[in-house]
C-alpha cells in the first residue's frame, strides 16, 4: 500500500492511501487527520514526554471513501513512520497485522 502523510496548506496533516492520479491532483482513499493530543491540564508538564497522537475522521460528514485534492493545496507528501502505517492498516484493513513474531499463532503450538 502507498500510505502517505499529506500536509495541506490549511495546516492539516492527513494520513491516507494515495492512489494513482493526474499531474494536478492527489487522489486519496480513507484519509484521517493526524491530531496531536495535548497533555492534560491537571498533569505536571513534562518536556521529555512525547505528545500523544490520535487519528480523527477527515470530511466526517461525507460517505465518500475516495477524495481528490488539487495539488495547489498540498505542501508536501511524506512517508510516515511504521507505527502510523500499522495503525492505519489496522483501522482500514480486514486483516489483523501482527506486530512481532511472538504474536503469530502457528499450528501445533
PDB file of C-alpha atoms in Angstrom:
ATOM      1  CA  UNK A   1       0.000   0.000   0.000  1.00  0.00           C
ATOM      2  CA  UNK A   2       1.076   3.539  -0.641  1.00  0.00           C
ATOM      3  CA  UNK A   3       0.239   5.138   2.745  1.00  0.00           C
ATOM      4  CA  UNK A   4       1.448   8.743   2.975  1.00  0.00           C
ATOM      5  CA  UNK A   5       1.151  11.847   5.118  1.00  0.00           C
ATOM      6  CA  UNK A   6      -0.333  14.694   3.073  1.00  0.00           C
ATOM      7  CA  UNK A   7       0.398  18.142   4.518  1.00  0.00           C
ATOM      8  CA  UNK A   8      -2.197  20.665   3.327  1.00  0.00           C
ATOM      9  CA  UNK A   9      -1.930  24.456   3.125  1.00  0.00           C
ATOM     10  CA  UNK A  10      -4.553  24.630   5.874  1.00  0.00           C
ATOM     11  CA  UNK A  11      -2.026  23.070   8.272  1.00  0.00           C
ATOM     12  CA  UNK A  12      -3.881  19.779   8.396  1.00  0.00           C
ATOM     13  CA  UNK A  13      -1.833  16.612   8.130  1.00  0.00           C
ATOM     14  CA  UNK A  14      -3.706  13.674   6.660  1.00  0.00           C
ATOM     15  CA  UNK A  15      -2.757  10.013   6.692  1.00  0.00           C
ATOM     16  CA  UNK A  16      -4.204   8.267   3.641  1.00  0.00           C
ATOM     17  CA  UNK A  17      -3.694   5.697   0.947  1.00  0.00           C
ATOM     18  CA  UNK A  18      -2.533   7.698  -2.090  1.00  0.00           C
ATOM     19  CA  UNK A  19      -3.962   6.399  -5.361  1.00  0.00           C
ATOM     20  CA  UNK A  20      -2.651   6.903  -8.895  1.00  0.00           C
ATOM     21  CA  UNK A  21      -3.803  10.305 -10.127  1.00  0.00           C
ATOM     22  CA  UNK A  22      -3.109  13.048 -12.642  1.00  0.00           C
ATOM     23  CA  UNK A  23      -0.420  15.726 -12.518  1.00  0.00           C
ATOM     24  CA  UNK A  24      -2.655  18.399 -10.993  1.00  0.00           C
ATOM     25  CA  UNK A  25      -4.449  16.413  -8.277  1.00  0.00           C
ATOM     26  CA  UNK A  26      -3.826  13.999  -5.420  1.00  0.00           C
ATOM     27  CA  UNK A  27      -6.333  11.163  -5.170  1.00  0.00           C
ATOM     28  CA  UNK A  28      -6.563   9.531  -1.753  1.00  0.00           C
ATOM     29  CA  UNK A  29      -8.580   6.857  -0.003  1.00  0.00           C
ATOM     30  CA  UNK A  30      -9.769   6.790   3.625  1.00  0.00           C
ATOM     31  CA  UNK A  31      -7.981   9.946   4.811  1.00  0.00           C
ATOM     32  CA  UNK A  32      -7.729  10.640   8.539  1.00  0.00           C
ATOM     33  CA  UNK A  33      -6.405  13.744  10.289  1.00  0.00           C
ATOM     34  CA  UNK A  34      -3.324  13.352  12.463  1.00  0.00           C
ATOM     35  CA  UNK A  35      -4.154  15.061  15.752  1.00  0.00           C
ATOM     36  CA  UNK A  36      -1.675  15.962  18.486  1.00  0.00           C
ATOM     37  CA  UNK A  37      -3.363  15.475  21.859  1.00  0.00           C
ATOM     38  CA  UNK A  38      -2.004  17.929  24.439  1.00  0.00           C
ATOM     39  CA  UNK A  39      -1.020  16.835  27.916  1.00  0.00           C
ATOM     40  CA  UNK A  40      -3.886  17.032  30.399  1.00  0.00           C
ATOM     41  CA  UNK A  41      -4.091  20.428  32.136  1.00  0.00           C
ATOM     42  CA  UNK A  42      -4.065  18.854  35.608  1.00  0.00           C
ATOM     43  CA  UNK A  43      -0.830  16.956  34.866  1.00  0.00           C
ATOM     44  CA  UNK A  44       2.549  18.471  35.565  1.00  0.00           C
ATOM     45  CA  UNK A  45       4.173  19.436  32.260  1.00  0.00           C
ATOM     46  CA  UNK A  46       6.995  17.081  31.310  1.00  0.00           C
ATOM     47  CA  UNK A  47       9.107  18.355  28.380  1.00  0.00           C
ATOM     48  CA  UNK A  48      10.637  14.873  27.950  1.00  0.00           C
ATOM     49  CA  UNK A  49       7.259  13.184  27.460  1.00  0.00           C
ATOM     50  CA  UNK A  50       6.300  12.630  23.842  1.00  0.00           C
ATOM     51  CA  UNK A  51       2.920  14.069  22.830  1.00  0.00           C
ATOM     52  CA  UNK A  52       0.023  11.711  22.308  1.00  0.00           C
ATOM     53  CA  UNK A  53      -1.127  11.263  18.727  1.00  0.00           C
ATOM     54  CA  UNK A  54      -4.589  10.330  17.529  1.00  0.00           C
ATOM     55  CA  UNK A  55      -6.415   9.929  14.245  1.00  0.00           C
ATOM     56  CA  UNK A  56      -9.719  11.668  13.553  1.00  0.00           C
ATOM     57  CA  UNK A  57     -12.031  11.400  10.556  1.00  0.00           C
ATOM     58  CA  UNK A  58     -11.475  13.870   7.720  1.00  0.00           C
ATOM     59  CA  UNK A  59     -14.555  15.073   5.845  1.00  0.00           C
ATOM     60  CA  UNK A  60     -16.539  13.302   8.544  1.00  0.00           C
ATOM     61  CA  UNK A  61     -19.878  14.412   7.081  1.00  0.00           C
ATOM     62  CA  UNK A  62     -19.281  12.579   3.806  1.00  0.00           C
ATOM     63  CA  UNK A  63     -19.883   8.928   2.974  1.00  0.00           C
ATOM     64  CA  UNK A  64     -17.158   9.087   0.317  1.00  0.00           C
ATOM     65  CA  UNK A  65     -14.081   6.917   0.759  1.00  0.00           C
ATOM     66  CA  UNK A  66     -12.041   8.468  -2.070  1.00  0.00           C
ATOM     67  CA  UNK A  67     -11.183  12.152  -2.329  1.00  0.00           C
ATOM     68  CA  UNK A  68      -9.425  14.287  -4.917  1.00  0.00           C
ATOM     69  CA  UNK A  69      -7.442  17.334  -3.752  1.00  0.00           C
ATOM     70  CA  UNK A  70      -5.900  19.916  -6.075  1.00  0.00           C
ATOM     71  CA  UNK A  71      -2.090  19.784  -5.749  1.00  0.00           C
ATOM     72  CA  UNK A  72      -2.075  23.564  -5.251  1.00  0.00           C
ATOM     73  CA  UNK A  73      -3.469  22.871  -1.767  1.00  0.00           C
ATOM     74  CA  UNK A  74      -0.735  20.353  -0.877  1.00  0.00           C
ATOM     75  CA  UNK A  75       2.543  21.453   0.730  1.00  0.00           C
ATOM     76  CA  UNK A  76       4.175  18.039   0.955  1.00  0.00           C
ATOM     77  CA  UNK A  77       3.620  14.309   0.630  1.00  0.00           C
ATOM     78  CA  UNK A  78       5.669  12.466   3.234  1.00  0.00           C
ATOM     79  CA  UNK A  79       6.432   8.832   4.064  1.00  0.00           C
ATOM     80  CA  UNK A  80       5.057   8.119   7.568  1.00  0.00           C
ATOM     81  CA  UNK A  81       6.727   6.174  10.358  1.00  0.00           C
ATOM     82  CA  UNK A  82       5.965   2.440  10.555  1.00  0.00           C
ATOM     83  CA  UNK A  83       3.730   2.843  13.633  1.00  0.00           C
ATOM     84  CA  UNK A  84       1.407   5.175  11.692  1.00  0.00           C
ATOM     85  CA  UNK A  85       1.213   2.752   8.759  1.00  0.00           C
ATOM     86  CA  UNK A  86       0.479  -0.172  11.101  1.00  0.00           C
ATOM     87  CA  UNK A  87      -2.273   1.777  12.881  1.00  0.00           C
ATOM     88  CA  UNK A  88      -3.791   2.914   9.571  1.00  0.00           C
ATOM     89  CA  UNK A  89      -3.798  -0.660   8.265  1.00  0.00           C
ATOM     90  CA  UNK A  90      -5.450  -1.837  11.491  1.00  0.00           C
ATOM     91  CA  UNK A  91      -8.188   0.783  11.071  1.00  0.00           C
ATOM     92  CA  UNK A  92      -8.968   0.097   7.403  1.00  0.00           C
ATOM     93  CA  UNK A  93      -7.807  -3.443   6.667  1.00  0.00           C
ATOM     94  CA  UNK A  94      -9.846  -6.549   7.203  1.00  0.00           C
ATOM     95  CA  UNK A  95      -6.615  -8.306   8.121  1.00  0.00           C
ATOM     96  CA  UNK A  96      -5.005  -8.109  11.530  1.00  0.00           C
ATOM     97  CA  UNK A  97      -1.342  -7.177  11.205  1.00  0.00           C
ATOM     98  CA  UNK A  98       0.820  -8.798  13.913  1.00  0.00           C
ATOM     99  CA  UNK A  99       3.416  -6.533  15.486  1.00  0.00           C
ATOM    100  CA  UNK A 100       6.001  -9.260  16.074  1.00  0.00           C
ATOM    101  CA  UNK A 101       6.761 -12.923  15.550  1.00  0.00           C
ATOM    102  CA  UNK A 102       5.644 -13.680  19.119  1.00  0.00           C
ATOM    103  CA  UNK A 103       2.105 -12.624  18.188  1.00  0.00           C
ATOM    104  CA  UNK A 104       1.708 -15.246  15.470  1.00  0.00           C
ATOM    105  CA  UNK A 105      -0.432 -18.289  16.114  1.00  0.00           C
ATOM    106  CA  UNK A 106       1.270 -21.259  14.497  1.00  0.00           C
ATOM    107  CA  UNK A 107      -0.081 -24.808  14.049  1.00  0.00           C
ATOM    108  CA  UNK A 108       0.962 -27.242  16.751  1.00  0.00           C
ATOM    109  CA  UNK A 109       1.505 -24.621  19.421  1.00  0.00           C
TER     110      UNK A 109
END
